[in-house]
Each structure stands twice: as C-alpha cells, then as structure tokens.
CSV table of C-alpha atoms in Angstrom, one decimal:
chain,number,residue,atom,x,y,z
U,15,UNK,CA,-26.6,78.2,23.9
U,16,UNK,CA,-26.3,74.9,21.8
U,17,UNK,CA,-24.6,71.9,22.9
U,18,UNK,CA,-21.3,72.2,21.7
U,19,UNK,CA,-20.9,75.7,23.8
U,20,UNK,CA,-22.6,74.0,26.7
U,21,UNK,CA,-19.7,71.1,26.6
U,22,UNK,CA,-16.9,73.7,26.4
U,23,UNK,CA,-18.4,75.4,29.9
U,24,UNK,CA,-18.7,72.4,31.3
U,25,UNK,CA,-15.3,71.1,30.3
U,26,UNK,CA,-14.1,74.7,31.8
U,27,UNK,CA,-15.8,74.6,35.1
U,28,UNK,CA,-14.6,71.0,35.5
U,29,UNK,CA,-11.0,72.1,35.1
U,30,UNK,CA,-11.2,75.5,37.0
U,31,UNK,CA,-12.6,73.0,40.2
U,32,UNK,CA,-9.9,70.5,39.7
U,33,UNK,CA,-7.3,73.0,39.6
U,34,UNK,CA,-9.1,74.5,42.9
U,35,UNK,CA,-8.6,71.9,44.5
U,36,UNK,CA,-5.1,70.7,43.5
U,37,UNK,CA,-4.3,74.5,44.9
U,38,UNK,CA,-5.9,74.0,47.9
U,39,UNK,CA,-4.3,70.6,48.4
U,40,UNK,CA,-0.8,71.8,47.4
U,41,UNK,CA,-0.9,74.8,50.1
U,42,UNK,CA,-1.5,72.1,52.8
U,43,UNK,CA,-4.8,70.9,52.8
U,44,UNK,CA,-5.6,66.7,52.9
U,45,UNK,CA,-9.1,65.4,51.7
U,46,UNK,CA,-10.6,63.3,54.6
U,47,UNK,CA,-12.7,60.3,53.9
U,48,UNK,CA,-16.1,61.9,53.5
U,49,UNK,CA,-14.7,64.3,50.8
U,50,UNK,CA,-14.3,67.1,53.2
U,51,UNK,CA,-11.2,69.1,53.2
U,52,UNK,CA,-8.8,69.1,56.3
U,53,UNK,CA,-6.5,71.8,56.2
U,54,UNK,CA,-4.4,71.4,59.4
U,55,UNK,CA,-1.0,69.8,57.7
U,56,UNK,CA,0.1,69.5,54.8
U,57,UNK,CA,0.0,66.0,52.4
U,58,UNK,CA,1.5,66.3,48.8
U,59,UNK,CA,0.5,63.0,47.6
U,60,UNK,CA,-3.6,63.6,46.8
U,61,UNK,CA,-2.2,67.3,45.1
U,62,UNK,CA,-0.9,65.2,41.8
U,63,UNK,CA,-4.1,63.7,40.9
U,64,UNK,CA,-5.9,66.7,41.3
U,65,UNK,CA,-2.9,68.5,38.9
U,66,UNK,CA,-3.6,65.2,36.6
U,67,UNK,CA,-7.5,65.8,36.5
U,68,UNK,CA,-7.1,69.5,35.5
U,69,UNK,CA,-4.2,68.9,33.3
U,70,UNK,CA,-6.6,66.4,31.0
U,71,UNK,CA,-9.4,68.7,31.1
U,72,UNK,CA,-7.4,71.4,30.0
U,73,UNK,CA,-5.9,69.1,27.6
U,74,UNK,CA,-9.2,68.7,26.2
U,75,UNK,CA,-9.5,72.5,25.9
U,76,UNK,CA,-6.2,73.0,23.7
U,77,UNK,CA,-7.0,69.9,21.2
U,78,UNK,CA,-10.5,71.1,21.0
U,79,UNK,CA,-9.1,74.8,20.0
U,80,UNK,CA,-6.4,73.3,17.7
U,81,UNK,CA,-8.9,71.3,16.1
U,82,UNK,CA,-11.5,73.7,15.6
U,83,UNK,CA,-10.4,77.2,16.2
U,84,UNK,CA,-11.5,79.5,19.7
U,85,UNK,CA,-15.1,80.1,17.8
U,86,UNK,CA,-15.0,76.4,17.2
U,87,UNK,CA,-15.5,76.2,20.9
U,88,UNK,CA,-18.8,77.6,20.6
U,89,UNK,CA,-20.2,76.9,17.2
U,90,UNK,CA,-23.1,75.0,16.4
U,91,UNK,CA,-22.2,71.0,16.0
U,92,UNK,CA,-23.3,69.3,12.6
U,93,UNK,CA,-25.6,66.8,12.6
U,94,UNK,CA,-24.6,63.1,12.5
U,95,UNK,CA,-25.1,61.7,9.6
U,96,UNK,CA,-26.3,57.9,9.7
C-alpha cells in the first residue's frame, strides 16, 4: 500500500467515526467530560460538530476524487521535486 492509499483510508475511517458519532449523538446520546458517551437524554448541541467534522473529511474525499479521479485515490504519489 503506498502512502497516498494509506491517506485516503485514513481520511475514510476518520469520517466513518465522526459520522458514528454525530449518529449516536443525534439519537440522544451526550458526551460526558471524560469522552464517554451518556446515552440517557437527548442533547442536540454537541451532534453539529460531529456533522461538521465528518462533513470536512468527506469534503476532503470529493475534492480529492474531483482532483484526481476514484483511482487517483489510490495511486502512487510523485516525488517532490526540490
């Protein structure tokens, strides 16, 4: 796997557990201050940041794909010139 392909899963798994937890926030869960999750009542305020966080990364996805094509997503970077 080079590094370019490596970013792209990384970017994915980043947005996949943003948008898990935006979910999980949106159906009524809170996030208490030691980063569990409390899911007793419902709090919509902590939901948007979660939608913002996977709405960049996947963002990030689309320009990368318009910019380089799907396969661009997995193709071998050049190397930086000096």
């Amino acid at each position: 796997m080079n590094t370019n392909a490596l970013h792209n899963v990384l970017n994915i798994l980043i947005t996949l557990s943003a948008l898990l937890v935006a979910v999980l926030l949106a159906t009524g869960c809170t996030q208490l201050g030691d980063g569990t999750l409390e899911c007793s009542r419902s709090f919509i305020g902590p939901s948007y940041t979660a939608y913002v966080i996977a709405g960049l990364g996947a963002l990030k996805i689309v320009v990368n794909v318009t910019r380089d094509g799907l396969s661009g997503l997995i193709k071998p970077q050049p190397p930086v010139g000096e």
